[in-house]
């Protein structure tokens, strides 16, 4: 027993040493990362006239918690999490589902609530659920006239998190009708309806910066970059959101191919961010530096701008855990025909995101150019397993006489650095460690956590294993099973394809069939089950599931 525990003791000791270097104890390190997810409140009376208050509750309470110094997850992060889990934004969800959403965004607690409107008076109630222990905290409430909606949620935030005091000056509040139209613009189903509501909110409150930025997103999604540019430029220079507006202005200019103007915008933003305090300032510059590199990729290098790799290297230095920066850097090296540099950075990209089909595809091209034909074919095969779009792209690249297709570079549309804990943040100096031993430790720990249905912790351990050993088939299989159990069938499908590509096995084929069934693709599921039975004719799971497919 003692021999089996030695790797764990050694690793945990190193982790404690790293915490000591950072000046944090283990409990303090956890507390530093505490985040709160506020989900839309329940419309208790199911009154369609006030349906918008569900989303409004989540937006207002998250705003108030942020103002009090609590790290509340943004609406954009919440929307992405709901989309990944294929959940409707306004549905009432079970506690178990809410915990899954909270785990997906890295929250330590989830705040839920409900509201009732009676004769013009609104009563709101809320309580928080601690994800780690499943504890339900006592309920708090506030009530008053609907016209005092914004003040009500200030009161509710004070009662929910009494230890925090408001840390920033209160901005000018929009009138209730403008706020209502803003919220309806966020949740409307069609882009046309979204734009109508948001434009109404702006007309009622011309200084409504949040509505202008939301309108930018709608117009950008529609491909109307001229209208998006006008929305971003409508935000006043003195606004608290002026920096975000300026960044989005740069994105619109980039998409309009007004490269000189876009370059000036992002250069100014990167210089301002880099001048910020310490490493935080450098990290904040990452999105602007990334986009400077994208401009050079699209426009071509000039003596004034320099090479794309110059800016993308700085972006990678700012945040080495961001897979998009690493992909762009590898892609830029590939365009420059620096194949050794391309291979290095694309390998780093797939370490952080093993399901990145484009990274595998460009890596295959770089390996082929480096005379590593066998490995190149394996990478290309994996890319084609993950995506079916490469035949047309290859024809385009051949016609343009380029080593890789155009248009794969990734524009950052959010000025905030990517958040969340990444595998490499807990693994330091891996080159000096027994890498296989460490990967095996995380895989074994992830397997045990998966068996105990501690899926959040299991996923963290398994991703660390994959970071250390990107093609570890068992780790990808377990990741696929965890994601499948969480209802994230598309992500599970990609992880299981990587597992099969790494080492074909009947259990992975069966799990992939389950993912296809969840995605309503019985033909693909049958094919996977038949292949599983070829690999293992005695597979009871394959026969059982196959019998259910008509």
Coordinates of C-alpha atoms in Angstrom, one line a residue:
X1 CA 0.0 0.0 0.0
X2 CA 2.8 2.4 0.9
X3 CA 4.4 2.0 -2.5
X4 CA 1.1 2.7 -4.3
X5 CA 0.7 6.0 -2.3
X6 CA 4.1 7.4 -3.0
X7 CA 3.3 9.1 -6.4
X8 CA 0.2 10.7 -4.8
X9 CA 2.2 11.9 -1.8
X10 CA 4.9 13.2 -4.1
X11 CA 2.5 15.1 -6.3
X12 CA 0.4 16.5 -3.5
X13 CA 3.6 17.6 -1.8
X14 CA 4.7 19.5 -4.9
X15 CA 1.2 21.1 -5.2
X16 CA 1.5 22.2 -1.6
X17 CA 4.9 23.7 -2.3
X18 CA 3.5 25.6 -5.3
X19 CA 0.8 27.0 -3.0
X20 CA 3.4 28.0 -0.5
X21 CA 5.3 29.9 -3.2
X22 CA 2.1 31.7 -4.2
X23 CA 1.5 32.7 -0.6
X24 CA -1.9 30.9 -0.4
X25 CA -2.9 28.0 1.7
X26 CA -5.1 25.4 0.1
X27 CA -8.4 26.7 1.5
X28 CA -7.4 30.3 0.5
X29 CA -6.5 29.1 -3.0
X30 CA -10.0 27.6 -3.3
X31 CA -11.7 30.7 -2.0
X32 CA -9.8 32.9 -4.4
X33 CA -11.4 31.1 -7.3
X34 CA -15.0 31.1 -5.8
X35 CA -17.5 32.2 -8.5
X36 CA -21.3 32.5 -8.3
X37 CA -23.7 31.6 -11.0
X38 CA -27.1 33.3 -10.9
X39 CA -29.7 31.6 -13.1
X40 CA -33.0 33.1 -14.3
X41 CA -35.7 33.2 -11.5
X42 CA -38.8 31.2 -11.7
X43 CA -42.0 32.9 -12.8
X44 CA -44.0 31.4 -10.0
X45 CA -47.4 32.5 -11.3
X46 CA -46.5 31.6 -14.9
X47 CA -47.7 35.1 -15.8
X48 CA -46.8 35.7 -19.5
X49 CA -47.0 39.4 -19.1
X50 CA -43.9 39.4 -16.9
X51 CA -41.9 36.6 -18.5
X52 CA -39.0 38.9 -19.0
X53 CA -38.4 39.3 -15.3
X54 CA -36.9 35.8 -15.2
X55 CA -33.9 36.9 -17.2
X56 CA -33.9 40.4 -15.7
X57 CA -33.6 38.8 -12.2
X58 CA -30.4 37.0 -13.2
X59 CA -28.9 40.0 -14.9
X60 CA -29.7 42.4 -12.1
X61 CA -28.6 40.2 -9.2
X62 CA -25.3 39.2 -11.0
X63 CA -24.6 42.9 -11.6
X64 CA -25.2 43.8 -7.9
X65 CA -23.1 40.9 -6.7
X66 CA -20.3 42.1 -9.0
X67 CA -20.6 45.6 -7.7
X68 CA -20.2 44.2 -4.1
X69 CA -16.9 42.5 -5.0
X70 CA -18.4 39.0 -5.5
X71 CA -17.2 37.1 -8.6
X72 CA -20.5 36.6 -10.4
X73 CA -20.4 34.7 -13.7
X74 CA -21.4 36.9 -16.7
X75 CA -24.5 36.4 -18.8
X76 CA -22.4 35.5 -21.8
X77 CA -20.7 32.7 -19.9
X78 CA -24.1 31.4 -18.6
X79 CA -25.6 31.5 -22.1
X80 CA -22.6 29.5 -23.5
X81 CA -23.1 26.9 -20.8
X82 CA -26.8 26.5 -21.4
X83 CA -26.1 26.1 -25.1
X84 CA -23.5 23.4 -24.5
X85 CA -26.0 21.5 -22.4
X86 CA -28.8 22.2 -24.9
X87 CA -30.9 23.8 -22.3
X88 CA -33.5 26.6 -22.9
X89 CA -32.5 29.9 -21.2
X90 CA -35.9 30.5 -19.6
X91 CA -36.9 27.0 -18.5
X92 CA -37.2 26.0 -14.8
X93 CA -34.5 23.4 -14.2
X94 CA -34.0 20.8 -11.5
X95 CA -31.4 21.3 -8.8
X96 CA -29.2 18.5 -10.3
X97 CA -29.3 20.2 -13.7
X98 CA -28.4 23.6 -12.2
X99 CA -25.4 22.0 -10.4
X100 CA -24.3 20.6 -13.8
X101 CA -24.5 24.0 -15.3
X102 CA -22.6 25.5 -12.4
X103 CA -19.9 22.9 -12.7
X104 CA -19.5 23.6 -16.4
X105 CA -18.8 27.3 -15.8
X106 CA -16.6 26.6 -12.8
X107 CA -19.0 28.0 -10.2
X108 CA -18.7 27.3 -6.5
X109 CA -22.4 28.1 -5.9
X110 CA -25.6 28.6 -7.8
X111 CA -28.2 31.2 -6.9
X112 CA -31.8 30.4 -7.7
X113 CA -35.0 32.2 -7.0
X114 CA -38.5 33.1 -7.9
X115 CA -40.9 36.1 -8.1
X116 CA -44.5 37.0 -7.8
X117 CA -46.2 40.2 -9.0
X118 CA -49.4 41.2 -7.3
X119 CA -51.2 44.5 -7.8
X120 CA -48.1 46.2 -9.0
X121 CA -45.9 44.9 -6.1
X122 CA -43.1 42.5 -6.8
X123 CA -41.8 40.0 -4.3
X124 CA -38.5 38.3 -5.1
X125 CA -36.8 35.5 -3.2
X126 CA -33.5 33.8 -3.6
X127 CA -31.2 31.3 -2.0
X128 CA -27.8 29.8 -3.0
X129 CA -26.7 26.2 -3.4
X130 CA -23.2 25.3 -2.6
X131 CA -22.0 22.9 -5.3
X132 CA -19.2 21.3 -3.4
X133 CA -21.4 20.1 -0.5
X134 CA -24.9 20.4 -2.1
X135 CA -26.0 22.7 0.8
X136 CA -29.0 24.9 0.4
X137 CA -28.5 28.2 2.2
X138 CA -31.4 30.0 3.9
X139 CA -33.8 32.0 1.6
X140 CA -33.7 35.8 1.5
X141 CA -36.4 38.0 0.0
X142 CA -37.2 41.6 -0.9
X143 CA -40.4 43.3 -2.1
X144 CA -41.7 46.6 -3.4
X145 CA -43.3 48.3 -6.4
X146 CA -42.3 47.0 -9.8
X147 CA -41.1 50.5 -10.6
X148 CA -38.4 50.0 -8.0
X149 CA -37.1 46.8 -9.6
X150 CA -33.5 47.9 -9.7
X151 CA -33.5 48.9 -6.1
X152 CA -35.1 45.7 -5.1
X153 CA -32.2 43.7 -6.4
X154 CA -29.7 45.9 -4.7
X155 CA -31.5 45.0 -1.4
X156 CA -31.6 41.3 -2.3
X157 CA -27.9 41.2 -3.1
X158 CA -27.2 42.8 0.3
X159 CA -29.2 40.1 2.1
X160 CA -27.7 37.3 0.1
X161 CA -24.1 38.4 0.5
X162 CA -24.1 40.6 3.6
X163 CA -20.3 40.6 4.0
X164 CA -19.7 42.6 0.9
X165 CA -20.0 46.4 0.6
X166 CA -20.6 48.1 -2.8
X167 CA -17.2 48.8 -4.3
X168 CA -17.9 50.9 -7.4
X169 CA -20.0 54.1 -8.0
X170 CA -23.5 53.4 -9.2
X171 CA -23.9 54.2 -12.9
X172 CA -26.9 56.1 -14.1
X173 CA -29.9 53.8 -14.2
X174 CA -32.1 53.4 -17.2
X175 CA -35.9 53.9 -16.9
X176 CA -37.8 50.7 -16.4
X177 CA -39.4 50.6 -19.9
X178 CA -35.9 50.9 -21.4
X179 CA -34.6 48.1 -19.2
X180 CA -37.5 45.9 -20.1
X181 CA -36.9 46.4 -23.8
X182 CA -33.2 45.7 -23.3
X183 CA -34.0 42.3 -21.5
X184 CA -36.5 41.4 -24.1
X185 CA -33.9 42.1 -26.8
X186 CA -31.5 39.7 -25.1
X187 CA -34.0 36.8 -25.0
X188 CA -36.0 37.3 -28.2
X189 CA -35.8 34.3 -30.5
X190 CA -35.1 36.0 -33.9
X191 CA -32.3 38.6 -34.6
X192 CA -34.9 40.9 -36.1
X193 CA -36.9 40.9 -32.9
X194 CA -33.7 41.3 -30.8
X195 CA -32.7 44.4 -32.9
X196 CA -36.2 45.9 -32.6
X197 CA -36.3 45.6 -28.8
X198 CA -32.7 46.9 -28.4
X199 CA -33.3 49.9 -30.7
X200 CA -36.4 50.7 -28.7
X201 CA -34.4 50.6 -25.5
X202 CA -31.8 52.9 -27.0
X203 CA -34.4 55.3 -28.2
X204 CA -35.9 55.5 -24.7
X205 CA -32.5 55.9 -23.1
X206 CA -29.9 57.2 -25.6
X207 CA -27.0 56.6 -23.2
X208 CA -27.8 52.9 -22.8
X209 CA -24.4 51.5 -23.5
X210 CA -25.3 47.9 -22.6
X211 CA -28.0 47.9 -25.2
X212 CA -25.6 49.3 -27.8
X213 CA -23.1 46.6 -27.1
X214 CA -25.9 43.9 -27.3
X215 CA -27.0 45.4 -30.6
X216 CA -23.4 45.1 -31.8
X217 CA -23.6 41.4 -31.2
X218 CA -26.9 41.0 -33.1
X219 CA -25.6 43.0 -36.1
X220 CA -22.3 41.2 -36.1
X221 CA -24.1 37.8 -36.0
X222 CA -26.2 38.9 -38.9
X223 CA -23.0 39.8 -40.9
X224 CA -24.0 43.5 -41.0
X225 CA -20.6 44.8 -39.9
X226 CA -21.4 48.4 -40.9
X227 CA -24.4 48.5 -38.5
X228 CA -22.3 46.8 -35.8
X229 CA -19.6 49.4 -36.2
X230 CA -22.2 52.2 -35.8
X231 CA -23.5 50.5 -32.6
X232 CA -20.0 50.2 -31.1
X233 CA -19.1 53.8 -32.0
X234 CA -22.3 55.0 -30.2
X235 CA -20.8 54.3 -26.8
X236 CA -19.4 57.5 -25.3
X237 CA -15.7 57.7 -24.7
X238 CA -16.3 58.4 -21.0
X239 CA -18.5 55.3 -20.5
X240 CA -17.4 52.5 -18.2
X241 CA -17.9 50.2 -21.2
X242 CA -15.9 52.4 -23.6
X243 CA -13.0 50.0 -23.6
X244 CA -15.2 47.1 -24.7
X245 CA -16.9 49.3 -27.3
X246 CA -13.5 50.3 -28.7
X247 CA -12.4 46.6 -29.0
X248 CA -15.7 45.7 -30.8
X249 CA -15.2 48.7 -33.1
X250 CA -11.8 47.1 -34.0
X251 CA -13.5 43.8 -34.7
X252 CA -16.0 45.4 -37.1
X253 CA -13.3 47.3 -38.9
X254 CA -11.3 44.1 -39.3
X255 CA -14.3 42.3 -40.8
X256 CA -15.0 45.2 -43.1
X257 CA -11.3 44.8 -44.3
X258 CA -10.5 48.3 -43.1
X259 CA -7.2 46.9 -41.8
X260 CA -5.3 50.1 -41.2
X261 CA -8.0 51.5 -38.9
X262 CA -8.4 48.2 -37.2
X263 CA -4.7 47.9 -36.7
X264 CA -4.6 51.3 -35.0
X265 CA -7.4 50.4 -32.7
X266 CA -5.9 47.1 -31.5
X267 CA -2.4 48.5 -31.2
X268 CA -3.7 51.3 -29.0
X269 CA -5.6 48.9 -26.8
X270 CA -2.7 46.5 -26.5
X271 CA -0.4 49.2 -25.5
X272 CA -2.8 50.5 -22.9
X273 CA -3.4 47.0 -21.5
X274 CA 0.3 46.2 -21.4
X275 CA 0.9 49.4 -19.4
X276 CA -1.4 47.9 -16.7
X277 CA -0.1 46.5 -13.4
X278 CA 2.2 43.4 -13.6
X279 CA 1.1 40.2 -15.3
X280 CA -2.5 41.1 -15.2
X281 CA -1.9 43.9 -17.6
X282 CA 0.0 41.6 -20.0
X283 CA -2.8 39.0 -19.9
X284 CA -5.4 41.7 -20.6
X285 CA -3.5 42.6 -23.8
X286 CA -3.8 39.1 -25.2
X287 CA -7.1 39.5 -27.1
X288 CA -5.9 42.8 -28.8
X289 CA -2.5 41.2 -29.6
X290 CA -4.2 38.2 -31.1
X291 CA -6.3 40.4 -33.4
X292 CA -3.2 42.3 -34.5
X293 CA -1.8 39.0 -35.6
X294 CA -5.0 38.1 -37.4
X295 CA -4.9 41.4 -39.3
X296 CA -1.4 40.7 -40.5
X297 CA -2.3 37.2 -41.6
X298 CA -5.2 38.6 -43.7
X299 CA -3.5 41.7 -45.0
X300 CA 0.0 40.4 -45.2
X301 CA 3.1 41.7 -43.4
X302 CA 4.5 45.1 -44.1
X303 CA 7.6 46.9 -42.9
X304 CA 5.4 49.0 -40.6
X305 CA 3.3 46.2 -39.1
X306 CA 5.9 43.4 -38.9
X307 CA 5.1 39.7 -39.0
X308 CA 2.0 38.1 -37.6
X309 CA 4.1 35.8 -35.5
X310 CA 5.5 38.8 -33.6
X311 CA 2.0 39.7 -32.2
X312 CA 0.8 36.1 -31.8
X313 CA 3.9 35.2 -29.8
X314 CA 3.2 38.1 -27.5
X315 CA -0.4 36.9 -27.2
X316 CA 0.8 33.4 -26.3
X317 CA 3.2 35.0 -23.7
X318 CA 0.3 36.9 -22.3
X319 CA -1.8 33.7 -21.8
X320 CA -0.1 30.5 -22.7
X321 CA -3.2 28.5 -21.8
X322 CA -5.4 30.0 -24.5
X323 CA -5.6 27.4 -27.3
X324 CA -6.8 29.9 -29.9
X325 CA -3.7 32.0 -29.5
X326 CA -1.5 28.9 -29.8
X327 CA -3.4 27.8 -32.9
X328 CA -3.1 31.2 -34.5
X329 CA 0.6 31.2 -33.8
X330 CA 1.1 27.8 -35.3
X331 CA -1.1 28.7 -38.3
X332 CA 0.9 31.9 -38.9
X333 CA 4.2 29.9 -38.8
X334 CA 2.7 27.5 -41.3
X335 CA 1.8 30.4 -43.7
X336 CA 5.4 31.6 -43.3
X337 CA 6.5 28.0 -44.1
X338 CA 8.4 27.8 -40.8
X339 CA 7.3 24.2 -40.3
X340 CA 9.3 23.5 -37.2
X341 CA 7.7 26.5 -35.4
X342 CA 4.2 25.4 -36.7
X343 CA 4.6 21.9 -35.4
X344 CA 5.7 23.1 -31.9
X345 CA 2.8 25.5 -31.4
X346 CA 0.1 23.3 -33.0
X347 CA 1.1 20.5 -30.7
X348 CA 0.7 22.9 -27.8
X349 CA -2.7 23.8 -29.1
X350 CA -4.0 20.2 -29.3
X351 CA -2.6 19.6 -25.8
X352 CA -5.0 22.2 -24.5
X353 CA -7.9 21.3 -26.8
X354 CA -7.6 17.7 -28.1
X355 CA -10.9 18.1 -30.1
X356 CA -9.7 21.0 -32.2
X357 CA -10.1 19.6 -35.7
X358 CA -8.4 22.5 -37.4
X359 CA -5.4 22.3 -35.2
X360 CA -5.0 18.6 -36.0
X361 CA -5.4 19.4 -39.7
X362 CA -2.8 22.2 -39.9
X363 CA -0.5 20.1 -37.7
X364 CA -0.8 17.3 -40.2
X365 CA 0.2 19.7 -43.0
X366 CA 3.2 20.9 -41.0
X367 CA 4.3 17.3 -40.3
X368 CA 3.9 16.4 -43.9
X369 CA 6.1 19.4 -44.9
X370 CA 8.6 18.3 -42.3
X371 CA 8.9 14.8 -43.8
X372 CA 7.0 13.1 -41.0
X373 CA 4.6 11.4 -43.3
X374 CA 3.3 8.6 -41.0
X375 CA 2.5 11.0 -38.2
X376 CA 1.0 13.5 -40.6
X377 CA -1.4 10.9 -41.9
X378 CA -2.6 10.0 -38.4
X379 CA -3.2 13.6 -37.6
X380 CA -5.1 14.2 -40.8
X381 CA -7.2 11.1 -40.2
X382 CA -8.1 12.4 -36.7
X383 CA -9.0 15.8 -38.2
X384 CA -11.3 14.2 -40.7
X385 CA -12.9 12.1 -37.9
X386 CA -13.7 15.4 -36.1
X387 CA -14.8 17.4 -39.2
X388 CA -15.9 16.6 -42.7
X389 CA -15.0 20.0 -44.3
X390 CA -11.4 19.4 -45.3
X391 CA -11.8 18.1 -48.9
X392 CA -13.1 21.4 -50.2
X393 CA -10.5 23.4 -48.1
X394 CA -7.7 21.3 -49.6
X395 CA -8.9 22.1 -53.1
X396 CA -8.9 25.8 -52.3
X397 CA -5.4 25.6 -50.8
X398 CA -4.1 23.8 -53.9
X399 CA -5.7 26.4 -56.2
X400 CA -4.1 29.2 -54.2
X401 CA -0.7 27.3 -54.0
X402 CA -0.7 27.6 -50.3
X403 CA 0.5 25.0 -47.7
X404 CA -2.8 25.4 -45.8
X405 CA -6.2 26.9 -46.6
X406 CA -7.0 30.5 -46.0
X407 CA -9.4 31.7 -43.4
X408 CA -8.7 29.4 -40.5
X409 CA -7.3 32.2 -38.2
X410 CA -9.4 33.0 -35.2
X411 CA -10.6 36.5 -34.4
X412 CA -11.2 37.3 -30.7
X413 CA -14.5 39.1 -30.3
X414 CA -14.3 39.4 -26.5
X415 CA -11.8 41.8 -25.0
X416 CA -11.7 39.8 -21.8
X417 CA -9.1 37.1 -21.4
X418 CA -10.5 33.6 -21.3
X419 CA -11.4 32.5 -17.8
X420 CA -11.5 29.2 -16.1
X421 CA -9.0 26.8 -14.6
X422 CA -6.9 25.0 -17.2
X423 CA -4.9 21.8 -16.9
X424 CA -1.5 23.5 -17.2
X425 CA -2.3 25.9 -14.3
X426 CA -1.9 23.0 -11.9
X427 CA 1.0 21.3 -13.7
X428 CA 4.3 23.1 -13.5
X429 CA 7.7 22.0 -14.9
X430 CA 6.3 18.9 -16.5
X431 CA 9.5 18.3 -18.4
X432 CA 11.3 17.8 -15.1
X433 CA 8.7 15.2 -13.9
X434 CA 8.0 11.6 -14.6
X435 CA 5.4 12.6 -17.2
X436 CA 3.9 9.2 -17.8
X437 CA 3.7 8.5 -14.1
X438 CA 1.9 11.8 -13.5
X439 CA -0.5 11.3 -16.4
X440 CA -1.3 7.8 -15.1
X441 CA -1.9 9.2 -11.6
X442 CA -4.4 11.7 -12.9
X443 CA -6.1 9.1 -15.1
X444 CA -6.4 6.7 -12.2
X445 CA -7.8 9.4 -9.9
X446 CA -10.2 10.5 -12.7
X447 CA -11.4 7.0 -13.1
X448 CA -12.2 6.6 -9.4
X449 CA -14.0 9.9 -9.3
X450 CA -16.0 9.0 -12.4
X451 CA -17.1 5.7 -10.7
X452 CA -18.2 7.7 -7.6
X453 CA -20.1 10.0 -10.0
X454 CA -18.1 13.0 -8.9
X455 CA -18.1 14.2 -12.4
X456 CA -16.7 17.8 -11.9
X457 CA -13.6 16.6 -10.1
X458 CA -13.3 13.6 -12.5
X459 CA -13.3 15.9 -15.5
X460 CA -10.6 18.1 -14.0
X461 CA -8.3 15.1 -13.3
X462 CA -8.9 13.6 -16.8
X463 CA -8.1 16.8 -18.5
X464 CA -4.9 17.0 -16.6
X465 CA -4.1 13.5 -17.8
X466 CA -4.8 14.5 -21.4
X467 CA -2.7 17.7 -21.1
X468 CA 0.2 15.5 -20.1
X469 CA -0.6 12.7 -22.6
X470 CA -2.8 14.1 -25.4
X471 CA -3.6 10.8 -27.0
X472 CA -4.3 8.7 -23.9
X473 CA -7.3 6.6 -25.1
X474 CA -8.7 5.7 -21.7
X475 CA -8.7 9.4 -20.6
X476 CA -10.7 10.4 -23.6
X477 CA -13.1 7.5 -23.2
X478 CA -13.8 8.6 -19.6
X479 CA -14.1 12.2 -20.6
X480 CA -16.6 11.1 -23.2
X481 CA -18.6 9.2 -20.6
X482 CA -18.6 12.1 -18.2
X483 CA -19.8 14.5 -20.8
X484 CA -22.4 12.1 -22.0
X485 CA -23.7 11.7 -18.4
X486 CA -23.8 15.5 -18.2
X487 CA -25.9 15.7 -21.4
X488 CA -23.1 17.3 -23.5
X489 CA -23.5 14.7 -26.3
X490 CA -21.6 16.7 -29.0
X491 CA -18.6 17.2 -26.9
X492 CA -18.8 13.6 -25.8
X493 CA -18.8 12.5 -29.4
X494 CA -15.6 14.4 -30.2
X495 CA -13.8 13.0 -27.1
X496 CA -14.9 9.4 -28.0
X497 CA -13.7 9.8 -31.6
X498 CA -10.2 10.8 -30.3
X499 CA -10.3 7.8 -28.0
X500 CA -11.1 5.5 -30.9
X501 CA -8.5 7.1 -33.1
X502 CA -5.9 6.6 -30.3
X503 CA -6.8 3.0 -29.6
X504 CA -9.9 1.4 -31.1
X505 CA -12.0 -0.4 -28.5
X506 CA -15.4 -1.9 -28.1
X507 CA -16.3 0.2 -25.0
X508 CA -15.4 3.4 -26.8
X509 CA -17.5 2.4 -29.8
X510 CA -20.5 1.6 -27.5
X511 CA -20.2 5.0 -25.8
X512 CA -20.0 6.7 -29.1
X513 CA -23.1 4.9 -30.2
X514 CA -24.9 6.2 -27.1
X515 CA -23.7 9.8 -28.0
X516 CA -25.1 9.4 -31.5
X517 CA -28.5 8.1 -30.1
X518 CA -28.6 11.2 -27.9
X519 CA -28.0 13.3 -31.0
X520 CA -30.8 11.5 -32.8
X521 CA -28.6 9.7 -35.3
X522 CA -29.5 6.0 -35.1
X523 CA -27.8 5.1 -38.4
X524 CA -24.4 6.2 -37.1
X525 CA -25.1 4.5 -33.7
X526 CA -25.9 1.2 -35.4
X527 CA -22.6 1.4 -37.4
X528 CA -20.6 2.0 -34.2
X529 CA -22.3 -0.9 -32.4
X530 CA -21.7 -3.3 -35.3
X531 CA -18.0 -2.3 -35.2
X532 CA -18.0 -2.8 -31.4
X533 CA -19.2 -6.4 -31.9
X534 CA -16.5 -7.0 -34.5
X535 CA -13.9 -5.9 -31.8
X536 CA -15.7 -7.8 -29.0
X537 CA -18.4 -10.3 -30.1
X538 CA -19.2 -10.9 -26.4
X539 CA -20.1 -7.2 -25.7
X540 CA -23.4 -7.4 -23.9
X541 CA -23.8 -3.6 -23.9
X542 CA -23.4 -3.4 -27.7
X543 CA -26.0 -6.2 -28.2
X544 CA -28.4 -4.6 -25.7
X545 CA -28.3 -1.2 -27.3
X546 CA -28.4 -2.6 -30.8
X547 CA -31.6 -4.4 -29.9
X548 CA -33.3 -1.1 -29.1
X549 CA -32.6 0.5 -32.5
X550 CA -35.2 -0.2 -35.1

